[in-house]
Short mmCIF file of C-alpha atoms in Angstrom, two decimals:
data_model
loop_
_atom_site.label_atom_id
_atom_site.label_comp_id
_atom_site.label_asym_id
_atom_site.label_seq_id
_atom_site.Cartn_x
_atom_site.Cartn_y
_atom_site.Cartn_z
CA MET A 20 57.75 118.76 -67.72
CA PRO A 21 56.30 122.39 -66.83
CA ALA A 22 55.60 123.83 -70.64
CA PRO A 23 58.12 126.15 -71.77
CA ARG A 24 57.45 129.94 -70.77
CA VAL A 25 56.30 132.04 -73.89
CA SER A 26 56.80 135.41 -71.32
CA LEU A 27 59.88 136.97 -70.98
CA PRO A 28 61.04 136.79 -67.24
CA ALA A 29 62.16 140.27 -65.77
CA ALA A 30 65.95 138.97 -65.72
CA ASP A 31 66.31 138.17 -69.05
CA LEU A 32 64.11 141.38 -70.18
CA ALA A 33 66.52 143.58 -68.48
CA ARG A 34 69.11 141.53 -70.29
CA VAL A 35 67.80 142.05 -73.41
CA VAL A 36 67.22 146.01 -72.65
CA VAL A 37 70.77 146.56 -70.85
CA PHE A 38 72.55 144.93 -74.33
CA ALA A 39 70.71 147.07 -76.87
CA ALA A 40 71.58 150.06 -74.88
CA PHE A 41 75.00 148.52 -75.14
CA ILE A 42 75.01 148.21 -78.31
CA ALA A 43 73.98 151.79 -78.78
CA VAL A 44 76.43 152.95 -76.33
CA LEU A 45 79.36 151.50 -78.70
CA GLY A 46 78.15 153.84 -81.02
CA ILE A 47 77.37 156.65 -79.38
CA PHE A 48 80.84 156.84 -77.61
CA PRO A 49 84.03 157.66 -79.35
CA GLY A 50 85.91 154.66 -80.94
CA ILE A 51 88.51 152.92 -78.57
CA TYR A 52 92.28 153.19 -79.92
CA PHE A 53 94.09 149.99 -81.10
CA GLY A 54 97.36 149.94 -80.03
CA ALA A 55 99.61 152.41 -81.45
CA SER A 56 97.10 153.68 -84.20
CA GLY A 57 95.87 157.03 -83.81
CA VAL A 58 92.73 156.26 -85.33
CA PRO A 59 89.86 155.28 -83.67
CA VAL A 60 87.89 152.26 -84.49
CA VAL A 61 84.34 151.95 -84.26
CA ILE A 62 83.52 148.81 -82.59
CA GLN A 63 79.85 149.20 -82.88
CA ASN A 64 79.32 146.43 -85.11
CA ALA A 65 81.13 143.94 -82.92
CA GLY A 66 77.78 144.66 -80.57
CA PRO A 67 75.43 142.09 -82.21
CA LEU A 68 78.55 139.71 -81.54
CA LEU A 69 78.85 140.15 -78.08
CA ALA A 70 75.29 139.97 -77.53
CA GLY A 71 75.13 136.70 -79.28
CA VAL A 72 78.45 135.42 -77.16
CA LEU A 73 77.59 136.26 -73.94
CA LEU A 74 73.40 136.47 -74.23
CA GLY A 75 72.74 133.45 -76.15
CA ALA A 76 70.88 132.95 -79.11
CA ARG A 77 67.21 134.26 -77.74
CA ARG A 78 68.57 136.84 -75.82
CA GLY A 79 71.06 138.33 -77.91
CA THR A 80 68.76 138.33 -81.03
CA ALA A 81 66.13 140.16 -79.28
CA ALA A 82 68.71 142.73 -78.05
CA VAL A 83 69.88 143.20 -81.52
CA LEU A 84 66.14 143.10 -82.64
CA LEU A 85 65.48 145.98 -79.81
CA PHE A 86 68.32 147.93 -80.87
CA LEU A 87 67.65 148.11 -84.45
CA ALA A 88 63.70 148.97 -84.09
CA LEU A 89 65.03 151.78 -81.88
CA THR A 90 67.13 153.03 -84.63
CA ALA A 91 64.49 152.42 -87.44
CA ILE A 92 61.90 154.94 -85.32
CA GLY A 93 64.14 157.83 -85.27
CA LEU A 94 66.72 157.84 -82.49
CA PRO A 95 70.27 158.22 -83.65
CA LEU A 96 71.92 155.05 -82.15
CA LEU A 97 74.13 154.30 -85.05
CA SER A 98 78.00 155.13 -84.79
CA GLY A 99 78.31 158.64 -85.91
CA GLY A 100 74.68 159.82 -85.10
CA ARG A 101 72.70 157.99 -87.57
CA GLY A 102 69.42 156.57 -87.43
CA GLY A 103 65.81 156.62 -88.67
CA LEU A 104 65.02 154.70 -91.59
CA ALA A 105 67.63 155.70 -93.86
CA PRO A 106 70.60 153.37 -92.68
CA PHE A 107 68.34 150.24 -93.47
CA VAL A 108 67.19 151.07 -96.64
CA GLY A 109 70.76 152.56 -97.85
CA PRO A 110 73.19 149.99 -99.71
CA SER A 111 74.54 148.86 -96.63
CA GLY A 112 71.59 148.23 -94.84
CA GLY A 113 71.70 144.45 -95.54
CA PHE A 114 74.99 144.51 -92.66
CA LEU A 115 72.26 146.21 -90.37
CA PHE A 116 69.76 143.29 -90.94
CA GLY A 117 72.74 140.94 -90.92
CA TRP A 118 73.30 141.78 -87.70
CA ILE A 119 69.92 139.83 -86.17
CA LEU A 120 71.33 136.71 -87.63
CA SER A 121 74.98 137.26 -86.31
CA ALA A 122 73.87 137.34 -83.19
CA LEU A 123 71.63 134.01 -83.63
CA VAL A 124 74.61 132.09 -85.18
CA ALA A 125 77.30 133.11 -82.59
CA GLY A 126 74.75 132.45 -79.70
CA LEU A 127 73.69 129.05 -81.35
CA ILE A 128 77.35 127.81 -81.41
CA VAL A 129 78.19 129.30 -78.12
CA SER A 130 75.28 127.73 -76.18
CA ARG A 131 75.16 124.20 -78.08
CA ALA A 132 79.19 123.96 -77.86
CA PRO A 133 80.34 121.42 -75.11
CA LYS A 134 82.97 123.93 -73.61
CA LEU A 135 83.58 127.45 -73.35
CA ASN A 136 86.59 128.24 -74.27
CA LEU A 137 88.69 130.79 -76.51
CA PRO A 138 88.72 128.68 -79.67
CA VAL A 139 84.90 128.24 -79.29
CA ILE A 140 84.17 131.86 -78.74
CA GLY A 141 86.36 132.61 -81.86
CA LEU A 142 84.37 130.23 -84.28
CA ALA A 143 81.09 131.42 -82.84
CA THR A 144 82.35 135.55 -83.50
CA LEU A 145 83.68 134.38 -87.09
CA ALA A 146 80.69 132.99 -88.10
CA GLY A 147 78.70 135.79 -86.90
CA LEU A 148 80.55 137.74 -88.79
CA LEU A 149 80.28 135.44 -91.73
CA ALA A 150 76.49 135.44 -91.31
CA ASP A 151 76.46 139.35 -91.55
CA TYR A 152 78.06 139.00 -95.00
CA LEU A 153 75.57 136.97 -96.06
CA ILE A 154 72.60 139.38 -95.79
CA GLY A 155 74.56 142.10 -96.60
CA ILE A 156 76.82 141.15 -99.64
CA PRO A 157 73.77 139.80 -101.25
CA PHE A 158 71.68 143.41 -100.22
CA LEU A 159 74.47 145.48 -101.40
CA GLY A 160 74.28 143.50 -104.95
CA ALA A 161 70.44 144.08 -105.30
CA TYR A 162 71.50 148.11 -104.85
CA LEU A 163 74.55 147.78 -107.43
CA GLY A 164 73.14 145.12 -109.94
CA ASP A 165 75.92 143.24 -109.39
CA LEU A 166 77.10 140.69 -106.74
CA GLY A 167 80.43 140.39 -107.73
CA ALA A 168 80.93 143.97 -107.39
CA ALA A 169 79.30 143.53 -104.19
CA ALA A 170 81.96 141.18 -102.84
CA VAL A 171 84.99 143.52 -104.18
CA GLN A 172 83.48 146.29 -102.44
CA SER A 173 82.76 144.53 -99.55
CA LEU A 174 86.68 143.23 -99.20
CA VAL A 175 87.89 146.55 -97.76
CA PHE A 176 86.42 145.64 -94.46
CA VAL A 177 87.42 142.33 -94.40
CA PRO A 178 90.95 142.82 -92.90
CA GLY A 179 89.39 145.34 -89.82
CA ASP A 180 86.46 143.09 -89.51
CA LEU A 181 88.43 140.10 -88.66
CA CYS A 182 90.52 142.07 -86.20
CA LYS A 183 87.18 142.62 -84.70
CA VAL A 184 86.10 139.32 -84.64
CA ALA A 185 89.48 138.22 -82.94
CA ALA A 186 88.93 140.98 -80.05
CA THR A 187 85.78 140.23 -79.60
CA ALA A 188 86.38 136.75 -79.03
CA ILE A 189 89.17 137.53 -76.32
CA ILE A 190 87.07 139.84 -74.42
CA ALA A 191 83.89 137.60 -74.25
CA ALA A 192 86.67 134.93 -73.36
CA VAL A 193 87.24 137.38 -70.29
CA VAL A 194 83.89 138.61 -69.27
CA HIS A 195 82.65 134.89 -69.57
CA ARG A 196 85.67 134.31 -66.57
CA ALA A 197 84.89 137.10 -65.18
CA LEU A 198 80.60 136.15 -64.52
CA PRO A 199 80.52 133.03 -65.14
CA GLY A 200 76.57 131.90 -65.55
CA THR A 201 76.20 135.05 -67.46
CA LEU A 202 74.98 132.35 -70.54
CA PRO A 203 71.96 130.21 -70.18
CA ARG A 204 74.24 127.21 -70.48
CA THR A 205 71.14 124.48 -71.96
CA ALA A 206 73.67 121.94 -72.31
CA GLN A 207 74.83 121.66 -68.47
CA THR A 208 71.42 121.77 -67.28
CA GLU A 209 70.52 118.77 -69.35
CA MET B 26 59.53 160.96 -75.24
CA THR B 27 62.84 162.07 -75.76
CA PRO B 28 65.33 164.93 -76.52
CA LEU B 29 67.37 162.16 -78.37
CA GLY B 30 65.08 161.80 -81.30
CA LEU B 31 66.02 162.92 -85.31
CA TYR B 32 62.19 164.53 -85.68
CA GLU B 33 62.08 168.14 -87.03
CA PRO B 34 58.85 169.72 -85.27
CA GLY B 35 56.05 171.19 -87.99
CA GLY B 36 52.47 171.47 -89.09
CA SER B 37 52.51 170.29 -92.97
CA VAL B 38 50.39 167.55 -94.16
CA LEU B 39 53.52 165.14 -93.82
CA HIS B 40 53.49 165.88 -90.37
CA ARG B 41 50.44 165.29 -89.62
CA ALA B 42 50.02 162.22 -91.89
CA PRO B 43 49.38 158.94 -89.42
CA ALA B 44 52.61 157.13 -89.10
CA GLY B 45 51.63 153.95 -90.17
CA PRO B 46 50.56 154.45 -93.97
CA LYS B 47 53.46 157.02 -93.95
CA LEU B 48 56.08 154.29 -93.07
CA LEU B 49 54.24 151.71 -95.67
CA THR B 50 54.79 154.39 -98.32
CA VAL B 51 58.60 154.90 -97.41
CA VAL B 52 59.21 150.86 -97.53
CA ALA B 53 57.24 150.12 -100.89
CA LEU B 54 59.41 153.27 -102.25
CA ALA B 55 62.43 151.95 -101.45
CA ALA B 56 61.38 148.31 -102.84
CA ALA B 57 60.46 150.24 -106.14
CA VAL B 58 63.55 152.06 -106.01
CA VAL B 59 65.65 148.64 -105.70
CA LEU B 60 63.43 146.79 -108.55
CA LEU B 61 63.50 149.83 -110.97
CA ASP B 62 66.07 149.86 -113.54
CA SER B 63 64.76 152.76 -115.83
CA PRO B 64 66.72 155.99 -115.25
CA TRP B 65 63.58 158.20 -115.81
CA TRP B 66 61.33 156.37 -113.44
CA LEU B 67 64.23 156.67 -111.07
CA GLY B 68 64.14 160.40 -111.52
CA GLY B 69 60.77 160.96 -111.20
CA ALA B 70 60.28 158.87 -107.85
CA LEU B 71 62.99 161.37 -106.68
CA ALA B 72 61.37 164.58 -107.90
CA ALA B 73 58.42 163.25 -105.97
CA VAL B 74 60.75 162.93 -102.76
CA LEU B 75 62.18 166.08 -103.26
CA ALA B 76 58.75 167.50 -103.45
CA GLY B 77 58.09 166.28 -100.27
CA TYR B 78 60.56 168.15 -98.49
CA VAL B 79 59.09 170.97 -99.93
CA VAL B 80 56.05 170.34 -98.57
CA ALA B 81 57.26 169.68 -95.10
CA ARG B 82 59.15 173.07 -94.74
CA VAL B 83 62.19 171.16 -93.71
CA PRO B 84 64.78 173.91 -92.59
CA ARG B 85 67.81 174.28 -94.69
CA ARG B 86 70.09 172.91 -91.19
CA ARG B 87 68.40 170.02 -91.34
CA TRP B 88 68.64 168.85 -95.22
CA TRP B 89 72.00 170.99 -95.87
CA PRO B 90 74.05 168.13 -94.51
CA LEU B 91 71.98 165.26 -95.99
CA VAL B 92 72.39 167.06 -99.03
CA ARG B 93 76.40 166.97 -98.36
CA THR B 94 76.43 163.37 -97.26
CA LEU B 95 74.55 162.43 -100.41
CA VAL B 96 77.21 164.40 -102.61
CA ILE B 97 79.89 162.52 -101.30
CA VAL B 98 78.50 158.87 -100.43
CA SER B 99 77.27 159.21 -104.99
CA VAL B 100 80.60 160.73 -105.68
CA VAL B 101 82.20 157.46 -104.24
CA VAL B 102 79.37 154.87 -105.56
CA PHE B 103 79.49 156.64 -108.99
CA ALA B 104 83.24 156.36 -109.25
CA VAL B 105 83.72 152.61 -108.10
CA GLN B 106 80.62 151.82 -110.12
CA TRP B 107 81.16 153.40 -113.31
CA TRP B 108 84.87 151.54 -113.64
CA LEU B 109 82.94 148.34 -112.50
CA LEU B 110 79.99 148.52 -114.45
CA GLY B 111 79.73 151.85 -116.70
CA ALA B 112 78.12 155.27 -116.78
CA THR B 113 74.73 154.32 -116.94
CA THR B 114 74.36 151.50 -114.34
CA ALA B 115 76.39 154.04 -112.25
CA ALA B 116 73.81 156.61 -112.84
CA VAL B 117 70.99 154.11 -111.95
CA VAL B 118 72.55 153.27 -108.64
CA CYS B 119 73.24 156.50 -107.51
CA LEU B 120 69.97 157.48 -108.31
CA ARG B 121 68.41 154.51 -106.26
CA LEU B 122 70.55 155.35 -103.03
CA VAL B 123 69.95 159.36 -103.00
CA THR B 124 65.86 158.76 -103.61
CA ALA B 125 65.84 155.82 -101.15
CA LEU B 126 68.11 157.47 -98.17
CA ALA B 127 66.00 161.18 -99.17
CA ALA B 128 62.68 159.40 -98.96
CA ALA B 129 63.69 157.43 -95.51
CA SER B 130 65.20 160.61 -94.16
CA LEU B 131 62.17 162.53 -94.76
CA PHE B 132 60.02 160.15 -92.64
CA THR B 133 62.10 159.97 -89.92
CA LEU B 134 62.18 164.13 -90.41
CA THR B 135 58.62 164.28 -89.94
CA THR B 136 57.51 161.09 -87.80
CA ARG B 137 57.82 161.66 -84.06
CA VAL B 138 59.08 158.73 -81.91
CA ASP B 139 55.83 158.62 -79.49
CA ASP B 140 53.56 158.45 -82.88
CA VAL B 141 55.63 155.37 -84.08
CA VAL B 142 55.74 153.98 -81.05
CA SER B 143 51.95 154.38 -80.33
CA THR B 144 51.41 153.18 -84.05
CA VAL B 145 53.60 149.95 -83.48
CA GLU B 146 51.25 149.39 -80.39
CA ARG B 147 48.24 149.39 -82.49
CA VAL B 148 49.45 147.08 -84.89
CA VAL B 149 50.67 144.15 -82.53
CA ARG B 150 47.26 144.91 -80.46
CA PRO B 151 45.45 141.99 -82.73
CA LEU B 152 48.67 139.38 -81.62
CA GLN B 153 47.97 139.90 -78.19
CA ARG B 154 45.97 136.09 -78.52
CA PHE B 155 49.57 134.63 -79.27
CA GLY B 156 50.91 136.34 -75.94
CA VAL B 157 52.45 139.68 -77.47
CA ARG B 158 51.36 142.22 -74.86
CA PRO B 159 51.42 145.69 -76.56
CA GLU B 160 52.13 147.89 -73.29
CA MET B 161 55.65 146.42 -73.62
CA VAL B 162 56.23 147.93 -76.66
CA GLY B 163 56.70 151.76 -74.81
CA LEU B 164 57.79 149.78 -71.77
CA LEU B 165 60.76 148.68 -73.76
CA VAL B 166 61.63 152.03 -75.71
CA GLY B 167 61.51 153.53 -72.38
CA LEU B 168 63.39 151.27 -70.40
CA THR B 169 65.82 151.28 -73.11
CA VAL B 170 66.43 154.96 -73.45
CA GLN B 171 67.24 154.89 -69.74
CA ALA B 172 69.54 152.12 -70.09
CA ILE B 173 71.54 153.98 -72.62
CA ALA B 174 71.75 157.07 -70.14
CA THR B 175 73.37 154.99 -67.72
CA LEU B 176 75.54 152.87 -69.64
CA SER B 177 77.02 156.51 -71.30
CA GLY B 178 77.58 157.32 -67.65
CA ILE B 179 79.46 154.22 -66.97
CA ALA B 180 81.65 153.90 -70.15
CA GLY B 181 82.90 157.38 -69.27
CA GLU B 182 83.99 156.23 -65.60
CA VAL B 183 85.16 153.32 -67.07
CA ARG B 184 87.26 155.04 -69.38
CA ALA B 185 88.42 157.51 -66.92
CA ALA B 186 89.66 154.79 -64.85
CA ALA B 187 91.75 153.16 -67.51
CA LYS B 188 92.96 156.41 -68.47
CA ALA B 189 94.29 156.70 -64.60
CA ARG B 190 95.77 153.39 -65.21
CA GLY B 191 97.87 154.70 -67.68
CA ALA B 192 95.99 151.88 -69.67
CA ASP B 193 94.01 153.99 -72.08
CA ARG B 194 95.32 152.49 -75.30
CA SER B 195 94.28 148.91 -74.63
CA PRO B 196 90.94 147.84 -75.72
CA THR B 197 90.33 144.96 -73.17
CA ALA B 198 91.05 147.63 -70.61
CA PHE B 199 87.90 149.31 -71.64
CA VAL B 200 85.57 146.94 -73.01
CA VAL B 201 85.64 144.25 -70.56
CA PRO B 202 85.10 146.50 -67.16
CA PHE B 203 82.59 148.04 -69.36
CA LEU B 204 80.93 144.99 -70.13
CA VAL B 205 81.37 143.54 -66.63
CA ARG B 206 79.46 146.63 -64.99
CA THR B 207 76.71 146.78 -68.18
CA LEU B 208 75.93 142.99 -67.16
CA ARG B 209 75.83 143.65 -63.19
CA HIS B 210 73.36 146.99 -64.20
CA ALA B 211 71.19 144.30 -65.86
CA ASP B 212 71.05 142.24 -63.28
CA GLN B 213 70.11 144.66 -60.98
CA LEU B 214 67.57 146.50 -63.45
CA GLY B 215 65.81 142.66 -63.72
CA GLU B 216 65.61 142.87 -59.85
CA ALA B 217 63.83 145.97 -60.03
CA LEU B 218 61.43 144.64 -62.77
CA ALA B 219 60.80 141.61 -61.10
CA ALA B 220 59.76 143.66 -58.04
CA ARG B 221 57.29 145.05 -59.82
CA GLY B 222 55.87 142.39 -61.15
CA THR B 223 57.09 142.96 -64.69
CA GLY B 224 57.59 139.94 -66.63
CA ASP B 225 55.07 137.83 -64.92
CA ARG B 226 51.80 136.89 -66.34
#
């Protein structure tokens, strides 16, 4: 068996770059209208979940890292034209760092699962969201000096986030059907 | 490198300071602010950051939106914290928030994206023996900025197409075709990169 490649082949590099750009465009583009509501929903935080379930753990995490790095060096890529270091040191910065774990967890679940169907993808996106909370809420707690208060404040986002998780899973399942072979399926090749 | 940046041109000491140490200072300050509990120390830190804004001569059109955002966020955070944890804690939390955000924004306002990129390239150079290639840093930044422009165009087309089909309120009618075209674009970019020998050693 040949040694595993350390460097990123061109196709992987392109996926990582283009998906980092995809997450950025989700923020730049005005929100999507869901159903009858007149309020556009910001869907950028679905980006890391999509990166994980569509690209797999390694490339998905790399795409999120690249996106966050570009934001941190001063490009206004976060929704609402925010960027620079401020969003990372602010109270909700933990949720941004959590995106990395989000993509990793969602990607690991999808690529380890024996079959790629909607329940598996749904589980992966839900676990990805929980991974984001796992980093974001303690970070907010450190800011506020009280973990309980941080958890209570974060409850506001739970209903919206759950809707996004469900929508992300459905979208990812459709995309996987439209473009089979998007995800490197280690389970099948072995 | 890109007109997209948040950099505000200027010639002050802060603008000319090297990006690496400046970044380390901001990170150290943010960490200190989270650890500090005394309103007096936090107030001192905030005064130091505000002095930085004066030194950098940040124009009003750049600091005014920042002040507005900080005031709105602080009022909301203060109200919730006061209710949950009491007035002193609320004041400390707000001081932390304003200090950290103001310092981070000052870094972004006074530092060119190019300077950060070349600093990162320099910092990762010793990692070359572990397979890290410094010249990839600039390439990644450039490629991604280019891809953002391309994908914005694709997003506009896909949205127009969904609207023409009367499906402009369905999230799948926009996101699915957008994602499919995004992944196709990635494949094309991958082929173009492979043809130029990028990604091989």
